[in-house]
Tab-separated table of C-alpha atoms in Angstrom:
chain	number	residue	atom	x	y	z
I	1	UNK	CA	-0.386	11.372	-9.927
I	2	UNK	CA	-2.173	13.849	-12.354
I	3	UNK	CA	-4.753	16.394	-11.643
I	4	UNK	CA	-7.567	14.056	-13.137
I	5	UNK	CA	-6.584	11.149	-11.076
I	6	UNK	CA	-6.367	13.249	-7.838
I	7	UNK	CA	-9.748	14.612	-8.370
I	8	UNK	CA	-11.060	11.068	-8.127
I	9	UNK	CA	-8.916	9.789	-5.557
I	10	UNK	CA	-10.337	12.256	-3.093
I	11	UNK	CA	-13.669	10.350	-3.370
I	12	UNK	CA	-12.238	7.134	-2.687
I	13	UNK	CA	-12.149	6.636	0.947
I	14	UNK	CA	-14.469	9.421	2.265
I	15	UNK	CA	-17.444	7.241	2.417
I	16	UNK	CA	-18.205	5.355	5.504
I	17	UNK	CA	-17.178	1.723	5.442
I	18	UNK	CA	-20.075	-0.530	5.666
I	19	UNK	CA	-19.927	-4.279	6.767
I	20	UNK	CA	-20.336	-5.372	3.282
I	21	UNK	CA	-17.475	-7.268	1.895
I	22	UNK	CA	-14.908	-5.729	-0.646
I	23	UNK	CA	-14.126	-7.831	-3.835
I	24	UNK	CA	-10.540	-8.283	-4.926
I	25	UNK	CA	-9.508	-6.779	-8.139
I	26	UNK	CA	-6.322	-7.381	-10.323
I	27	UNK	CA	-4.934	-4.390	-12.003
I	28	UNK	CA	-2.621	-4.528	-15.098
I	29	UNK	CA	0.948	-3.985	-14.238
I	30	UNK	CA	1.656	-0.832	-12.497
I	31	UNK	CA	-1.935	0.709	-13.330
I	32	UNK	CA	-3.553	0.388	-9.962
I	33	UNK	CA	-4.365	4.178	-9.881
I	34	UNK	CA	-5.540	3.966	-13.635
I	35	UNK	CA	-7.929	1.273	-12.654
I	36	UNK	CA	-8.947	3.092	-9.518
I	37	UNK	CA	-9.753	6.280	-11.449
I	38	UNK	CA	-12.183	4.305	-13.907
I	39	UNK	CA	-13.673	2.361	-11.293
I	40	UNK	CA	-14.515	5.425	-9.228
I	41	UNK	CA	-15.964	6.885	-12.554
I	42	UNK	CA	-18.251	3.994	-12.813
I	43	UNK	CA	-19.688	4.777	-9.092
I	44	UNK	CA	-17.961	1.746	-7.145
I	45	UNK	CA	-16.475	2.303	-3.996
I	46	UNK	CA	-12.700	1.926	-4.471
I	47	UNK	CA	-9.976	1.343	-1.772
I	48	UNK	CA	-6.453	1.378	-2.896
I	49	UNK	CA	-4.185	1.155	0.045
I	50	UNK	CA	-1.032	3.301	-0.143
I	51	UNK	CA	1.997	3.582	2.029
I	52	UNK	CA	4.224	6.678	2.080
I	53	UNK	CA	7.909	6.230	1.720
I	54	UNK	CA	11.000	8.222	0.927
I	55	UNK	CA	12.782	7.623	-2.203
I	56	UNK	CA	16.217	9.104	-3.246
I	57	UNK	CA	16.162	10.344	-6.649
I	58	UNK	CA	18.973	12.521	-8.377
I	59	UNK	CA	20.587	12.862	-5.029
I	60	UNK	CA	17.273	14.215	-3.370
I	61	UNK	CA	14.779	12.680	-1.189
I	62	UNK	CA	11.335	12.612	-2.392
I	63	UNK	CA	8.107	11.282	-0.574
I	64	UNK	CA	6.315	8.684	-2.761
I	65	UNK	CA	3.078	6.687	-2.115
I	66	UNK	CA	3.153	3.234	-3.421
I	67	UNK	CA	0.316	0.455	-3.300
I	68	UNK	CA	0.530	-1.977	-0.125
I	69	UNK	CA	-0.510	-4.621	-2.365
I	70	UNK	CA	0.961	-4.091	-5.962
I	71	UNK	CA	-1.585	-5.072	-8.510
I	72	UNK	CA	-4.354	-5.303	-6.396
I	73	UNK	CA	-7.161	-2.860	-5.252
I	74	UNK	CA	-10.521	-3.574	-3.353
I	75	UNK	CA	-13.996	-2.454	-4.732
I	76	UNK	CA	-17.268	-2.542	-3.011
I	77	UNK	CA	-20.836	-2.333	-4.637
I	78	UNK	CA	-22.331	1.156	-3.746
I	79	UNK	CA	-25.913	-0.261	-4.058
I	80	UNK	CA	-27.838	-3.550	-4.492
I	81	UNK	CA	-28.465	-3.141	-8.189
I	82	UNK	CA	-24.734	-2.422	-8.886
I	83	UNK	CA	-23.231	-5.347	-10.942
I	84	UNK	CA	-19.837	-6.575	-11.096
I	85	UNK	CA	-19.853	-7.242	-14.694
I	86	UNK	CA	-18.515	-3.953	-16.081
I	87	UNK	CA	-15.279	-4.328	-13.825
I	88	UNK	CA	-13.938	-6.945	-16.125
I	89	UNK	CA	-13.837	-4.489	-19.042
I	90	UNK	CA	-12.630	-1.463	-17.143
I	91	UNK	CA	-9.439	0.034	-18.382
I	92	UNK	CA	-6.422	-0.823	-16.138
I	93	UNK	CA	-8.215	-3.856	-14.719
I	94	UNK	CA	-6.902	-7.195	-15.468
I	95	UNK	CA	-9.718	-9.235	-13.736
I	96	UNK	CA	-11.615	-9.981	-10.512
I	97	UNK	CA	-9.831	-12.198	-8.458
I	98	UNK	CA	-11.553	-15.835	-8.266
I	99	UNK	CA	-11.359	-18.921	-6.208
I	100	UNK	CA	-13.166	-21.389	-8.336
I	101	UNK	CA	-16.662	-20.220	-9.157
I	102	UNK	CA	-16.622	-17.391	-6.502
I	103	UNK	CA	-15.078	-14.044	-6.353
I	104	UNK	CA	-12.478	-13.239	-3.799
I	105	UNK	CA	-13.727	-11.153	-1.066
I	106	UNK	CA	-12.439	-9.460	2.007
I	107	UNK	CA	-14.556	-8.481	5.121
I	108	UNK	CA	-15.402	-4.704	5.766
I	109	UNK	CA	-13.396	-4.866	8.916
I	110	UNK	CA	-10.177	-5.860	7.152
I	111	UNK	CA	-10.436	-2.683	4.906
I	112	UNK	CA	-11.315	-0.452	8.115
I	113	UNK	CA	-8.110	-2.046	9.816
I	114	UNK	CA	-6.063	-1.145	6.836
I	115	UNK	CA	-7.349	2.393	6.725
I	116	UNK	CA	-6.466	2.851	10.245
I	117	UNK	CA	-2.872	1.299	9.680
I	118	UNK	CA	-2.522	3.500	6.431
I	119	UNK	CA	-3.545	6.813	8.554
I	120	UNK	CA	-1.226	5.897	11.216
I	121	UNK	CA	1.809	5.472	8.864
I	122	UNK	CA	1.105	8.512	7.067
I	123	UNK	CA	1.252	10.410	10.074
I	124	UNK	CA	4.560	9.240	11.098
I	125	UNK	CA	5.982	10.262	7.677
I	126	UNK	CA	4.253	13.599	7.887
I	127	UNK	CA	5.681	14.235	11.437
I	128	UNK	CA	9.189	13.296	10.114
I	129	UNK	CA	9.240	10.306	12.337
I	130	UNK	CA	10.349	6.771	11.523
I	131	UNK	CA	7.729	4.040	11.709
I	132	UNK	CA	10.476	1.850	13.406
I	133	UNK	CA	11.297	1.677	17.082
I	134	UNK	CA	14.441	0.715	18.884
I	135	UNK	CA	14.193	-3.089	19.667
I	136	UNK	CA	11.570	-3.865	17.080
I	137	UNK	CA	12.380	-6.939	14.956
I	138	UNK	CA	12.483	-6.119	10.991
I	139	UNK	CA	13.451	-7.945	7.975
I	140	UNK	CA	15.935	-6.658	5.396
I	141	UNK	CA	14.428	-6.476	1.758
I	142	UNK	CA	17.414	-5.467	-0.473
I	143	UNK	CA	21.092	-5.756	-0.608
I	144	UNK	CA	23.709	-8.289	0.692
I	145	UNK	CA	21.617	-8.986	3.758
I	146	UNK	CA	18.301	-9.392	1.951
I	147	UNK	CA	15.651	-11.750	3.894
I	148	UNK	CA	17.911	-11.515	7.139
I	149	UNK	CA	16.040	-10.700	10.499
I	150	UNK	CA	17.728	-7.822	12.412
I	151	UNK	CA	16.596	-5.570	15.400
I	152	UNK	CA	16.516	-1.708	15.118
I	153	UNK	CA	19.215	-0.066	17.025
I	154	UNK	CA	18.347	3.457	16.022
I	155	UNK	CA	15.962	5.072	13.641
I	156	UNK	CA	15.610	8.479	11.801
I	157	UNK	CA	13.144	9.699	9.272
I	158	UNK	CA	15.053	8.195	6.131
I	159	UNK	CA	17.394	5.842	8.003
I	160	UNK	CA	17.351	3.222	10.208
I	161	UNK	CA	20.250	1.459	12.091
I	162	UNK	CA	19.864	-2.321	12.473
I	163	UNK	CA	21.791	-5.037	14.494
I	164	UNK	CA	22.145	-8.686	12.707
I	165	UNK	CA	23.638	-11.865	14.101
I	166	UNK	CA	25.798	-13.294	11.724
I	167	UNK	CA	28.403	-16.076	12.077
I	168	UNK	CA	28.629	-15.524	15.771
I	169	UNK	CA	28.988	-11.869	15.814
I	170	UNK	CA	26.817	-8.850	16.021
I	171	UNK	CA	26.863	-6.511	12.822
I	172	UNK	CA	25.497	-3.139	12.643
I	173	UNK	CA	24.361	-1.545	9.373
I	174	UNK	CA	22.996	1.794	8.361
I	175	UNK	CA	20.016	1.306	5.818
I	176	UNK	CA	17.458	3.443	3.976
I	177	UNK	CA	14.164	2.982	6.032
I	178	UNK	CA	12.663	1.698	2.655
I	179	UNK	CA	14.997	-1.153	2.760
I	180	UNK	CA	13.612	-2.749	5.708
I	181	UNK	CA	10.048	-3.923	6.932
């Protein structure tokens, strides 16, 4: 995220969340932050939920922030006179999500709850803790065991050891924490 985006991203969630609904915006592929920046410039309240994760690149671990809902972000009108029409032609935006004739909306409480979860997860990562706890049920997202349910046996900042039942046996596997959810 470059310096221009970060300047605008600071404005995104500092405002208090009202009970007004949030509209669901579909971004162009991998353009969530770009759409966010341009919507903020137009004075919309924008929320792009992000989660922090560790990613190994060139043999080193780096912390990344990725969208919780790739391709989607939430927009709230900042006043009663603001229109949704300019959103359709905003750079990085594909469309406003619709169900028939009405725009898809989520309640303000949903966004508030997402912000709380996002803050909790960020605190775990910053403290060097794993968000997984011993005995927690998880689903493996990648690799040979993709889609299988498992139980956390041990977790650390970047690694998690899981136990899975397979063919009447308990198997133990050591995975990157980004590979389970």
